[in-house]
Coordinates of C-alpha atoms in Angstrom, one line a residue:
Chain A
M1 CA 0.2 -0.2 0.0
Q2 CA 3.0 2.6 1.3
I3 CA 4.3 2.8 -2.6
E4 CA 0.9 3.0 -4.8
T5 CA 0.1 5.9 -2.2
A6 CA 3.6 7.6 -2.3
L7 CA 3.0 7.3 -6.3
L8 CA -0.4 8.4 -6.1
V9 CA 0.3 11.5 -3.9
G10 CA 3.3 11.7 -6.7
V11 CA 1.4 11.9 -9.6
L12 CA -1.3 14.2 -7.6
F13 CA 0.9 17.1 -7.3
T14 CA 2.3 17.0 -10.7
A15 CA -1.6 17.1 -11.7
A16 CA -2.0 20.0 -9.5
T17 CA 1.0 21.7 -10.2
Y18 CA 0.1 21.2 -14.2
L19 CA -3.0 22.9 -13.4
I20 CA -2.0 25.6 -11.4
L21 CA -0.2 27.1 -14.3
Q22 CA -3.1 27.0 -16.6
R23 CA -4.6 30.0 -17.3
S24 CA -8.1 29.1 -16.7
F25 CA -9.6 30.2 -13.7
V26 CA -11.5 26.6 -13.4
K27 CA -8.5 24.7 -14.0
I28 CA -6.0 26.7 -11.4
L29 CA -9.2 26.1 -9.4
F30 CA -9.3 22.2 -9.7
G31 CA -5.5 22.5 -9.1
F32 CA -5.6 24.1 -5.3
V33 CA -8.7 21.6 -5.1
I34 CA -6.2 18.7 -6.0
L35 CA -3.2 20.2 -4.1
S36 CA -4.8 20.1 -1.1
N37 CA -6.1 16.4 -1.5
A38 CA -2.9 15.0 -2.4
A39 CA -1.4 17.5 0.5
N40 CA -3.8 15.3 2.9
L41 CA -3.6 11.9 1.2
L42 CA 0.3 12.6 2.7
V43 CA -0.1 13.0 6.1
L44 CA -2.6 9.8 6.3
S45 CA 0.0 7.9 4.5
M46 CA 2.0 9.0 8.1
S47 CA 0.0 6.9 9.9
G48 CA 2.2 3.7 8.3
R49 CA 1.0 0.4 6.9
P50 CA -2.5 -0.3 7.6
D51 CA -2.4 -4.0 7.0
G52 CA -4.0 -6.0 9.5
K53 CA -4.6 -3.6 11.4
A54 CA -8.3 -2.3 13.2
A55 CA -9.7 0.7 12.2
P56 CA -8.9 3.5 15.5
I57 CA -12.3 2.2 17.9
V58 CA -11.1 0.8 21.3
L59 CA -13.3 -2.1 20.3
D60 CA -10.7 -5.1 21.3
P61 CA -7.8 -3.8 23.4
N62 CA -5.4 -6.2 22.5
A63 CA -5.8 -5.5 18.5
P64 CA -3.6 -3.2 16.9
M65 CA -5.1 0.1 15.5
V66 CA -3.6 2.1 12.7
D67 CA -2.5 5.9 14.2
P68 CA -5.2 8.0 14.3
L69 CA -3.4 11.3 14.8
P70 CA -2.9 12.0 11.5
Q71 CA -6.5 11.6 10.7
A72 CA -7.3 13.9 13.2
L73 CA -4.9 16.4 11.0
I74 CA -6.5 15.5 7.6
L75 CA -9.6 16.1 9.5
T76 CA -8.8 19.9 10.9
A77 CA -7.0 20.0 7.2
I78 CA -10.0 19.1 5.1
V79 CA -12.1 22.0 7.2
I80 CA -9.3 25.0 6.5
G81 CA -8.9 23.8 3.1
F82 CA -12.9 23.9 2.2
G83 CA -12.7 27.3 3.3
V84 CA -10.3 28.5 1.9
I85 CA -11.0 27.2 -1.6
A86 CA -14.8 28.8 -0.9
Y87 CA -12.4 32.0 -0.5
L88 CA -10.8 31.2 -4.0
V89 CA -14.4 30.8 -5.9
L90 CA -15.1 34.0 -4.4
L91 CA -11.6 35.8 -5.4
L92 CA -12.2 34.0 -9.3
Y93 CA -16.4 35.0 -9.3
R94 CA -15.3 38.4 -8.1
M95 CA -12.4 38.7 -10.8
F96 CA -14.3 37.0 -13.4
L97 CA -17.3 39.9 -12.7
D98 CA -14.7 42.8 -12.6
Q99 CA -12.6 42.2 -15.7
K100 CA -15.1 40.2 -18.0
T101 CA -12.8 37.1 -18.5
T102 CA -11.4 33.8 -16.9
N103 CA -7.8 34.2 -18.6
A104 CA -5.1 34.8 -16.7
A105 CA -2.9 35.7 -18.5
E106 CA -5.3 37.8 -20.3
L107 CA -6.2 39.4 -16.8
Y108 CA -2.1 40.3 -16.3
A109 CA -1.4 40.8 -19.7
E110 CA -0.9 45.1 -19.6
T111 CA -0.8 45.3 -15.8
K112 CA 2.4 47.6 -15.8
S113 CA 0.9 50.5 -14.4
E114 CA 3.3 51.1 -11.4
D115 CA 0.9 53.5 -9.2
A116 CA -1.8 51.8 -7.3
D117 CA -3.9 55.4 -7.3
Chain B
M1 CA -2.6 30.2 35.8
N2 CA -3.7 29.9 31.9
W3 CA -2.1 33.5 31.3
P4 CA -0.7 32.0 27.2
I5 CA -4.1 31.4 26.3
A6 CA -5.2 35.1 27.7
L7 CA -3.9 36.6 24.2
I8 CA -6.1 34.5 22.0
L9 CA -9.1 34.7 23.7
L10 CA -9.4 37.9 23.9
P11 CA -9.3 38.8 20.6
L12 CA -11.2 36.3 19.9
V13 CA -13.8 37.5 21.9
T14 CA -13.4 41.1 21.2
A15 CA -14.2 39.6 17.2
L16 CA -17.4 37.7 17.7
T17 CA -18.5 40.4 20.4
L18 CA -17.9 42.6 17.3
L19 CA -19.4 41.1 14.4
V20 CA -22.3 40.6 17.1
V21 CA -22.6 44.2 17.3
G22 CA -22.4 45.1 13.9
R23 CA -23.0 48.7 13.6
P24 CA -20.2 50.5 13.1
G25 CA -20.7 53.1 16.2
K26 CA -18.5 54.9 18.5
L27 CA -19.1 52.8 21.5
R28 CA -18.2 50.3 19.1
R29 CA -14.7 52.2 19.0
W30 CA -14.2 52.3 22.4
F31 CA -14.8 49.0 22.8
A32 CA -12.3 47.8 20.3
A33 CA -9.6 50.0 21.8
G34 CA -10.0 49.0 25.1
S35 CA -9.9 45.1 24.1
A36 CA -6.6 46.3 22.1
V37 CA -5.3 48.0 25.1
G38 CA -5.8 44.9 27.7
Q39 CA -4.6 42.8 25.2
L40 CA -1.1 44.9 25.5
G41 CA -1.4 45.3 29.4
I42 CA -1.4 41.2 29.4
A43 CA 1.8 41.0 26.4
L44 CA 3.6 44.0 29.1
F45 CA 2.5 41.5 32.1
L46 CA 4.0 38.3 29.8
L47 CA 7.0 40.3 29.1
E48 CA 7.8 41.3 32.6
R49 CA 7.1 37.7 34.0
T50 CA 9.3 35.9 31.2
W51 CA 12.0 38.4 31.6
H52 CA 12.3 37.5 35.1
D53 CA 12.9 33.6 34.5
H54 CA 9.4 32.4 34.1
T55 CA 8.5 30.3 31.5
F56 CA 4.6 30.1 30.6
V57 CA 3.5 26.6 29.9
L58 CA -0.5 25.2 30.1
T59 CA -1.3 22.2 28.4
L60 CA -4.3 22.6 27.1
G61 CA -7.2 19.8 28.3
N62 CA -4.2 19.1 31.0
W63 CA -3.4 16.5 28.6
S64 CA -0.1 16.1 29.2
A65 CA 3.0 16.7 25.9
H66 CA 3.2 13.8 24.8
F67 CA -0.6 14.0 24.1
G68 CA -1.8 16.8 24.2
I69 CA -1.4 20.4 22.3
V70 CA 1.2 22.9 24.8
L71 CA 1.4 26.8 24.2
V72 CA 4.4 28.1 25.5
V73 CA 5.0 31.5 26.2
D74 CA 8.9 32.1 26.7
L75 CA 10.8 35.5 26.8
L76 CA 10.9 36.1 22.9
S77 CA 7.4 34.6 22.4
A78 CA 6.4 37.9 24.6
L79 CA 8.8 40.0 23.4
M80 CA 6.8 39.4 19.6
L81 CA 3.1 39.4 21.4
T82 CA 4.1 42.9 23.3
L83 CA 5.1 44.4 19.3
S84 CA 2.0 42.6 18.2
T85 CA -0.3 44.5 20.3
L86 CA 1.4 47.2 20.3
I87 CA 1.0 47.8 16.8
A88 CA -2.4 46.5 16.7
F89 CA -2.9 48.9 19.1
T90 CA -1.1 51.9 17.4
T91 CA -2.5 50.8 13.9
I92 CA -6.5 50.6 15.0
L93 CA -6.3 54.3 16.7
Y94 CA -4.4 55.5 13.8
G95 CA -7.5 53.7 11.3
F96 CA -10.0 55.9 13.7
A97 CA -8.3 59.1 13.5
E98 CA -7.8 58.4 9.6
S99 CA -11.6 57.4 8.6
S100 CA -15.2 58.9 10.6
V101 CA -17.5 56.0 11.5
R102 CA -19.9 56.6 8.8
I103 CA -17.5 55.0 6.2
E104 CA -15.8 52.0 8.4
H105 CA -17.0 49.1 6.7
P106 CA -18.3 46.9 9.5
L107 CA -16.6 44.2 9.5
R108 CA -13.3 45.6 9.6
L109 CA -12.3 45.6 13.6
P110 CA -13.8 42.1 14.0
L111 CA -11.2 41.3 11.0
V112 CA -8.2 42.8 12.2
Q113 CA -9.1 40.9 15.6
F114 CA -9.3 37.5 14.1
L115 CA -5.8 38.0 12.3
V116 CA -4.2 39.3 15.6
M117 CA -5.8 36.4 17.2
G118 CA -3.6 34.0 14.3
I119 CA -0.3 36.4 15.1
N120 CA -0.9 35.8 18.4
L121 CA -1.6 32.4 18.6
A122 CA 1.7 31.7 16.3
F123 CA 3.9 33.2 18.6
C124 CA 2.2 31.7 22.2
T125 CA 2.1 27.4 20.4
G126 CA 4.5 24.9 21.5
D127 CA 3.6 22.6 18.8
L128 CA 4.0 22.7 14.9
F129 CA 0.4 21.4 14.2
N130 CA -0.9 24.0 16.1
L131 CA 1.5 26.5 14.6
F132 CA -0.3 25.7 10.7
V133 CA -3.5 25.9 12.3
A134 CA -2.5 29.6 13.7
F135 CA -1.0 30.4 10.4
E136 CA -4.4 29.3 9.0
V137 CA -6.4 32.1 10.7
M138 CA -3.6 34.6 10.2
L139 CA -3.7 34.2 6.6
I140 CA -7.8 33.4 5.9
S141 CA -8.1 37.1 7.6
S142 CA -5.3 38.5 6.0
Y143 CA -6.8 37.6 2.9
A144 CA -10.4 38.8 3.8
L145 CA -9.0 42.4 4.8
L146 CA -6.7 42.4 1.7
T147 CA -10.3 42.0 -0.8
L148 CA -12.9 43.6 1.7
E149 CA -12.3 47.0 0.4
A150 CA -10.3 46.5 -3.3
D151 CA -11.3 47.8 -6.0
N152 CA -10.8 46.2 -9.9
W153 CA -7.3 47.1 -9.2
D154 CA -6.7 45.1 -6.2
I155 CA -8.6 42.5 -6.7
K156 CA -6.5 41.6 -9.1
Q157 CA -3.0 42.2 -7.1
A158 CA -4.9 39.6 -4.0
Y159 CA -5.0 37.0 -6.4
P160 CA -0.8 36.5 -6.4
Y161 CA -1.4 36.5 -2.6
V162 CA -3.3 34.5 -2.1
A163 CA -2.1 31.5 -4.5
I164 CA 1.5 31.7 -3.5
N165 CA 0.2 31.5 0.5
L166 CA -2.0 28.7 -0.6
V167 CA 0.9 26.8 -2.1
G168 CA 2.8 28.2 1.0
S169 CA -0.2 26.4 3.3
T170 CA -0.2 23.2 2.0
L171 CA 4.4 22.8 1.5
F172 CA 3.1 23.2 5.1
I173 CA 0.6 20.6 6.0
C174 CA 3.4 18.2 4.0
A175 CA 6.3 19.2 6.5
A176 CA 4.1 18.7 9.7
G177 CA 2.6 15.6 8.1
L178 CA 6.0 14.4 7.4
A179 CA 7.7 15.6 11.0
Y180 CA 5.7 13.1 12.3
G181 CA 6.2 9.8 10.0
L182 CA 10.0 10.9 11.2
F183 CA 9.8 12.0 14.9
G184 CA 6.4 10.1 15.6
T185 CA 5.3 13.7 17.3
L186 CA 4.6 17.3 16.6
N187 CA 5.4 19.0 20.3
F188 CA 8.2 21.6 19.8
A189 CA 10.5 20.3 22.9
E190 CA 9.6 16.6 22.4
I191 CA 10.7 16.6 18.1
A192 CA 14.0 19.2 19.2
M193 CA 15.0 16.2 21.7
R194 CA 14.5 12.9 19.1
A195 CA 15.6 14.9 16.1
R196 CA 19.2 15.2 18.2
E197 CA 19.6 11.6 18.2
M198 CA 19.1 11.3 14.2
S199 CA 20.6 14.5 13.2
D200 CA 22.5 12.9 10.6
D201 CA 19.7 11.5 9.1
P202 CA 19.2 13.0 5.6
R203 CA 15.4 13.0 6.2
V204 CA 15.4 15.7 8.9
M205 CA 17.7 17.9 6.5
A206 CA 15.2 17.5 4.2
L207 CA 12.0 18.3 6.2
A208 CA 14.4 21.6 7.5
L209 CA 14.4 22.3 4.0
L210 CA 11.2 21.6 3.4
L211 CA 10.2 24.3 6.4
L212 CA 12.7 26.6 4.9
V213 CA 10.9 26.7 2.0
V214 CA 7.2 26.9 3.5
F215 CA 8.7 29.7 6.2
G216 CA 10.6 31.7 3.5
I217 CA 7.6 32.5 1.7
K218 CA 5.7 33.5 5.0
A219 CA 8.4 35.5 5.2
G220 CA 9.3 36.8 2.0
L221 CA 12.7 35.3 1.5
F222 CA 14.6 35.5 -2.1
P223 CA 12.5 33.9 -4.7
L224 CA 9.5 33.5 -2.8
Y225 CA 8.6 37.5 -2.3
Y226 CA 6.8 38.3 -5.7
W227 CA 3.4 37.8 -4.1
L228 CA 4.5 41.1 -1.3
P229 CA 5.3 44.4 -2.8
N230 CA 2.4 44.4 -5.6
S231 CA -0.5 43.2 -2.9
Y232 CA 0.5 45.3 0.5
P233 CA -0.1 49.0 -1.5
T234 CA -3.0 48.4 -2.4
L235 CA -4.3 47.9 1.2
S236 CA -5.5 50.8 3.1
I237 CA -2.5 52.4 5.6
P238 CA -3.4 51.8 9.3
L239 CA -4.0 47.8 7.5
A240 CA -0.6 48.0 5.7
A241 CA 1.1 49.3 8.6
L242 CA 0.0 46.3 10.3
Y243 CA 0.6 43.8 8.1
A244 CA 4.1 45.5 7.1
G245 CA 4.6 45.1 11.4
M246 CA 4.1 42.1 11.7
L247 CA 3.0 39.3 9.0
T248 CA 6.1 38.9 7.6
K249 CA 7.8 38.8 10.9
V250 CA 5.7 35.7 12.2
G251 CA 7.7 33.8 9.2
V252 CA 11.1 35.4 10.7
Y253 CA 10.2 33.9 14.2
V254 CA 8.9 30.9 13.2
L255 CA 12.5 31.1 11.6
L256 CA 14.0 31.6 15.1
R257 CA 12.0 28.9 17.0
V258 CA 12.3 26.5 14.4
F259 CA 15.7 26.5 13.4
G260 CA 16.8 27.6 17.0
T261 CA 14.5 25.5 19.4
V262 CA 13.4 23.0 17.6
L263 CA 15.9 21.4 14.9
P264 CA 19.1 20.0 15.6
H265 CA 22.0 23.5 15.6
D266 CA 24.1 21.0 13.4
L267 CA 22.6 21.5 10.1
H268 CA 25.0 23.7 8.5
F269 CA 23.8 23.4 4.7
A270 CA 20.2 24.6 6.1
H271 CA 22.3 28.0 7.7
Q272 CA 24.4 28.8 5.0
L273 CA 21.6 28.3 2.5
L274 CA 19.6 31.0 5.3
A275 CA 22.3 33.1 4.9
W276 CA 22.9 33.2 1.0
L277 CA 19.2 33.7 0.3
A278 CA 19.1 36.4 2.7
G279 CA 22.0 37.9 1.5
I280 CA 20.2 38.4 -2.6
T281 CA 16.9 39.2 -0.8
M282 CA 18.3 42.7 0.6
L283 CA 20.6 43.1 -2.2
T284 CA 17.1 42.8 -4.8
A285 CA 14.7 43.4 -2.5
V286 CA 16.0 47.2 -2.0
M287 CA 17.0 47.8 -5.8
G288 CA 13.2 47.0 -6.1
A289 CA 12.3 49.8 -3.8
I290 CA 14.6 52.1 -5.9
S291 CA 13.0 51.0 -9.1
R292 CA 9.4 52.2 -7.4
N293 CA 8.0 55.8 -7.5
F294 CA 5.2 55.8 -4.4
I295 CA 5.6 55.7 -1.2
R296 CA 3.7 52.5 0.3
G297 CA 5.9 50.7 -3.3
I298 CA 8.7 51.7 -1.5
L299 CA 8.4 50.7 1.9
S300 CA 7.1 47.3 0.7
F301 CA 9.5 46.3 -1.1
H302 CA 11.8 47.5 1.8
I303 CA 10.3 45.4 4.0
L304 CA 11.2 42.7 2.3
S305 CA 15.3 43.8 2.5
Q306 CA 15.0 44.3 6.2
I307 CA 13.5 40.5 6.2
G308 CA 17.1 39.9 4.4
F309 CA 18.8 41.6 7.3
M310 CA 17.0 39.5 10.1
V311 CA 17.6 35.9 8.5
L312 CA 21.0 36.6 7.6
A313 CA 21.5 37.4 11.0
I314 CA 19.6 33.6 11.9
G315 CA 21.6 31.9 9.0
F316 CA 24.7 32.7 10.6
F317 CA 24.0 31.0 13.8
T318 CA 25.6 31.9 16.8
P319 CA 24.0 33.3 19.9
L320 CA 24.9 36.7 19.0
A321 CA 23.5 36.7 16.0
F322 CA 20.6 35.4 17.2
A323 CA 20.2 38.0 19.4
A324 CA 20.9 40.5 16.8
A325 CA 18.7 38.9 14.9
I326 CA 15.6 39.4 17.8
F327 CA 16.9 43.3 18.1
Y328 CA 16.7 43.6 14.5
I329 CA 12.7 42.3 15.0
T330 CA 12.0 44.6 17.1
H331 CA 13.2 48.1 16.2
H332 CA 11.9 47.2 12.6
I333 CA 8.8 46.2 13.6
I334 CA 8.6 49.6 15.3
V335 CA 10.1 51.4 12.6
K336 CA 8.4 50.0 9.8
A337 CA 5.0 50.7 10.9
S338 CA 5.5 54.3 11.7
L339 CA 6.9 54.7 8.0
F340 CA 3.9 52.8 6.8
L341 CA 1.9 55.7 8.7
I342 CA 3.3 58.5 7.8
G343 CA 3.7 57.6 4.5
G344 CA -0.6 57.3 4.6
V345 CA 0.2 61.0 6.5
A346 CA 2.2 62.7 4.1
A347 CA -0.5 61.3 1.0
Q348 CA -3.3 62.4 2.7
L349 CA -2.1 65.7 3.4
N350 CA -0.8 65.8 -0.7
R351 CA -3.9 63.6 -1.9
S352 CA -1.5 61.7 -3.4
D353 CA 0.9 59.2 -2.5
N354 CA 3.0 59.3 -6.1
L355 CA 6.2 61.7 -5.7
D356 CA 5.6 63.0 -8.8
K357 CA 2.5 64.8 -7.1
M358 CA 4.0 65.3 -4.1
G359 CA 5.8 68.0 -2.2
N360 CA 6.2 70.7 -0.1
L361 CA 5.2 69.2 3.2
W362 CA 8.6 70.1 5.1
Q363 CA 7.4 73.9 4.6
H364 CA 3.7 73.1 6.3
A365 CA 4.9 70.2 8.2
P366 CA 7.8 69.6 9.6
W367 CA 7.0 68.0 12.4
L368 CA 6.1 65.2 10.0
G369 CA 9.2 65.6 8.4
V370 CA 11.2 65.7 11.6
L371 CA 9.8 61.7 12.0
F372 CA 10.2 60.6 9.0
L373 CA 14.1 61.9 9.3
F374 CA 14.2 60.1 12.5
Q375 CA 12.3 56.6 11.3
A376 CA 14.2 56.7 7.8
L377 CA 17.4 57.5 9.1
S378 CA 16.7 54.7 11.7
L379 CA 15.6 51.9 8.7
A380 CA 19.1 52.9 6.8
G381 CA 21.3 52.8 9.9
L382 CA 22.7 55.6 11.4
P383 CA 24.0 56.0 14.5
P384 CA 22.5 56.4 17.5
L385 CA 18.8 54.8 16.0
S386 CA 18.1 51.9 16.5
G387 CA 18.5 50.2 13.2
F388 CA 22.6 51.2 13.2
W389 CA 22.9 48.8 16.6
G390 CA 20.9 45.8 14.8
K391 CA 22.9 46.2 11.6
Y392 CA 26.1 46.8 13.9
L393 CA 25.7 43.9 15.3
I394 CA 24.5 41.8 12.1
L395 CA 27.8 42.9 10.2
V396 CA 30.0 42.0 13.7
V397 CA 29.2 38.3 13.4
G398 CA 29.8 38.8 10.1
F399 CA 33.4 40.0 10.1
E400 CA 33.7 36.9 13.3
Q401 CA 32.3 34.4 10.8
R402 CA 34.7 35.5 7.7
E403 CA 32.0 36.2 5.2
Y404 CA 32.6 39.2 3.7
W405 CA 30.7 39.0 0.9
L406 CA 28.1 39.0 2.8
V407 CA 28.8 41.9 4.3
A408 CA 29.1 43.6 1.5
A409 CA 25.8 42.9 0.1
A410 CA 24.5 43.5 4.2
I411 CA 26.2 47.7 3.5
I412 CA 25.2 48.2 0.2
A413 CA 21.8 46.8 0.8
S414 CA 22.2 49.8 3.6
I415 CA 23.3 52.5 2.0
L416 CA 20.9 51.9 -0.9
T417 CA 18.0 51.6 1.5
L418 CA 19.6 55.6 2.7
F419 CA 19.3 56.6 -1.2
S420 CA 15.7 55.4 -1.6
M421 CA 14.7 57.3 1.9
L422 CA 16.3 60.4 0.4
K423 CA 13.8 59.9 -2.6
I424 CA 10.7 60.1 -0.6
W425 CA 12.2 62.6 1.5
N426 CA 13.2 65.0 -2.0
G427 CA 9.9 64.0 -3.6
A428 CA 7.8 64.7 -0.9
F429 CA 9.3 67.0 2.4
W430 CA 11.8 68.8 0.6
N431 CA 10.4 69.2 -3.0
S432 CA 8.6 72.7 -2.6
D433 CA 6.9 73.3 -6.0
D434 CA 4.3 75.9 -5.5
D435 CA 1.5 73.5 -7.8
R436 CA 2.3 71.0 -5.0
E437 CA -0.7 72.0 -2.7
V438 CA -0.3 71.1 1.6
C439 CA -4.0 70.3 2.7
L440 CA -3.6 71.2 6.3
W441 CA -7.2 72.5 6.8
D442 CA -7.7 68.1 6.8
L443 CA -7.4 68.2 10.2
R444 CA -7.4 64.5 11.0
W445 CA -3.9 64.5 10.3
V446 CA -3.1 66.2 14.2
K447 CA -4.4 63.2 15.5
M448 CA -2.5 60.8 13.2
T449 CA 0.6 62.6 13.7
W450 CA 0.3 62.2 17.4
I451 CA -0.1 58.8 17.3
I452 CA 3.0 58.4 14.6
A453 CA 5.1 61.0 17.4
G454 CA 4.2 58.4 20.4
L455 CA 5.7 55.1 17.9
A456 CA 8.3 57.2 17.3
V457 CA 9.7 57.7 20.8
I458 CA 9.4 53.5 21.1
S459 CA 11.7 53.8 18.2
V460 CA 14.1 56.4 19.6
G461 CA 13.9 54.9 22.9
I462 CA 15.1 51.7 21.4
G463 CA 18.0 53.5 20.3
V464 CA 19.4 55.3 22.7
G465 CA 18.1 52.6 25.7
A466 CA 19.8 50.2 23.4
E467 CA 22.2 48.7 25.8
G468 CA 18.9 47.5 27.6
V469 CA 17.0 45.8 24.7
L470 CA 20.5 44.1 23.9
Q471 CA 20.4 42.6 27.4
L472 CA 16.5 41.4 26.1
A473 CA 17.5 39.9 22.8
T474 CA 20.5 38.4 24.3
K475 CA 18.7 36.7 27.2
A476 CA 16.0 35.8 25.1
A477 CA 18.2 34.3 21.9
E478 CA 20.4 32.3 24.7
R479 CA 16.2 30.7 25.8
V480 CA 15.4 29.7 21.9
L481 CA 18.9 28.2 21.7
D482 CA 18.6 26.2 25.0
Q483 CA 16.5 23.5 23.8
D484 CA 17.3 21.2 26.9
G485 CA 15.8 24.1 29.2
Y486 CA 13.0 24.3 26.5
A487 CA 11.8 20.8 26.7
A488 CA 12.8 20.2 30.7
V489 CA 9.9 23.1 30.8
V490 CA 7.6 21.2 29.0
F491 CA 8.1 18.3 30.7
Q492 CA 7.7 19.1 34.0
H493 CA 4.3 20.1 33.4
L494 CA 2.2 17.0 33.7
G495 CA -1.2 15.9 32.9
K496 CA -3.4 13.4 32.2
G497 CA -1.7 10.5 30.1
A498 CA 1.9 11.1 32.2
T499 CA 4.1 8.6 32.5
P500 CA 6.4 10.0 35.6

């Protein structure tokens, strides 16, 4: 399981990086969603090999359990990630409303004005 | 007593109360200012106690440090808390003086309180994952404040800020996960004890470099800083001062804490890398500052250049260098915030902060000019102002370590800093073209200048009483570098689940 998880994390990070570097807002957004999931999966895999271990609910005190702490960590991370992604959706939507475009390259093409006013 | 949590709960309660009392008004302002004074008082109390060799440790939920989250306030944390609450207090007051109740956005005060809460939590925490949560609280409030009153142009500048910080947060949670996988704990004290035994393990170095990237993004180190100088100028002046004073310095504080207290002390490659990145940051950022032609833009680039000095000191990695870094942080936070505020007053008097359209301020508002001179020369590092002592100490350590190239970079950066400060001086104060109107009838600037004068007095005090501040910084640096002492204090607090 460990090697497959490691590969999957790698693939997810690659895909996320590729998408974030695209021009379309929608692709950028999906890139960030995948990025946070890749990080969560990485943290989850830190609980070690799950083979032969029970879920972290104490039914039989002698049975080996998987380490529950990474699961608690990603629970927090998922909630935070959800909030941030919600904010990002609104930010991108606002930029679309302002500039009437969903192309990041177009958006930043002509901004060489030095003055904030 | 549960003092460490007071500075997290108080902003939280204030923010929630302000949210419930949704309408801007005089009373709401008094409440926010009162809460800020209270926070400053608590921070000063913590500073006084930690100065007398007391370290506050709070095991949350009474779980012992091996299982639960701990909050630790030592001398460095208390110093940073004092600075953050001081800057929050002054910028809140300045905001009151600057804009009337009628045009105040109802969400601004609560969001500032949430921001302060995140900053304070980052200073108090003794746990890597909790640090991540603190960063997120801080960042999400900072995103919200950045876009709260933004126009079309500002929004476009906000996106790079949000995007790079999202990547940074993701890397941070990866680093926290990997640290757990590597050490089996997230507690600073426990990581310190376990990491020391495996310091020749390449994975520790990999983790250190990952953390360096994460905190480098927050602090604004060389290849990772482009988000800052374009997004900060879009903020309104009091917020820009708060951001400029505190947010990047949280990154620097965490670098001090993580490399000093948590990770083993023999990661020479990481320290070298820090020092060189800092050297490059100083030079490139100060050149960026020279290229800009409006006050907020110049000052924003200067934040980065000064970050270079602090991180350079961390990279030298001796007790004296750490003391220099802490001294420099203390000096810089106050000077930088007050320079932003002075820029705000100047821009208000001239109705623009573009240096091509400013002028005549020396003639009409000489006291503002005096304040600016004090702070700008302090930033550039002229004796006997506070910036001189910080830079002097860093250069002394640099010569001790024979890092002549880095010392040269620091000196060039200082000279260029002086040059760009003179650019503001010439453009806004000295220039006496008759067509540059100075709106002295707009009396708001008087109150605003008094607030800045308060900060300037503190800053001059740091310069004149440099020896006392240096003693404080030296003591704080010793504590930060004392891993055994830190761990002993944390583990001394037994709680549920402790095995004596």
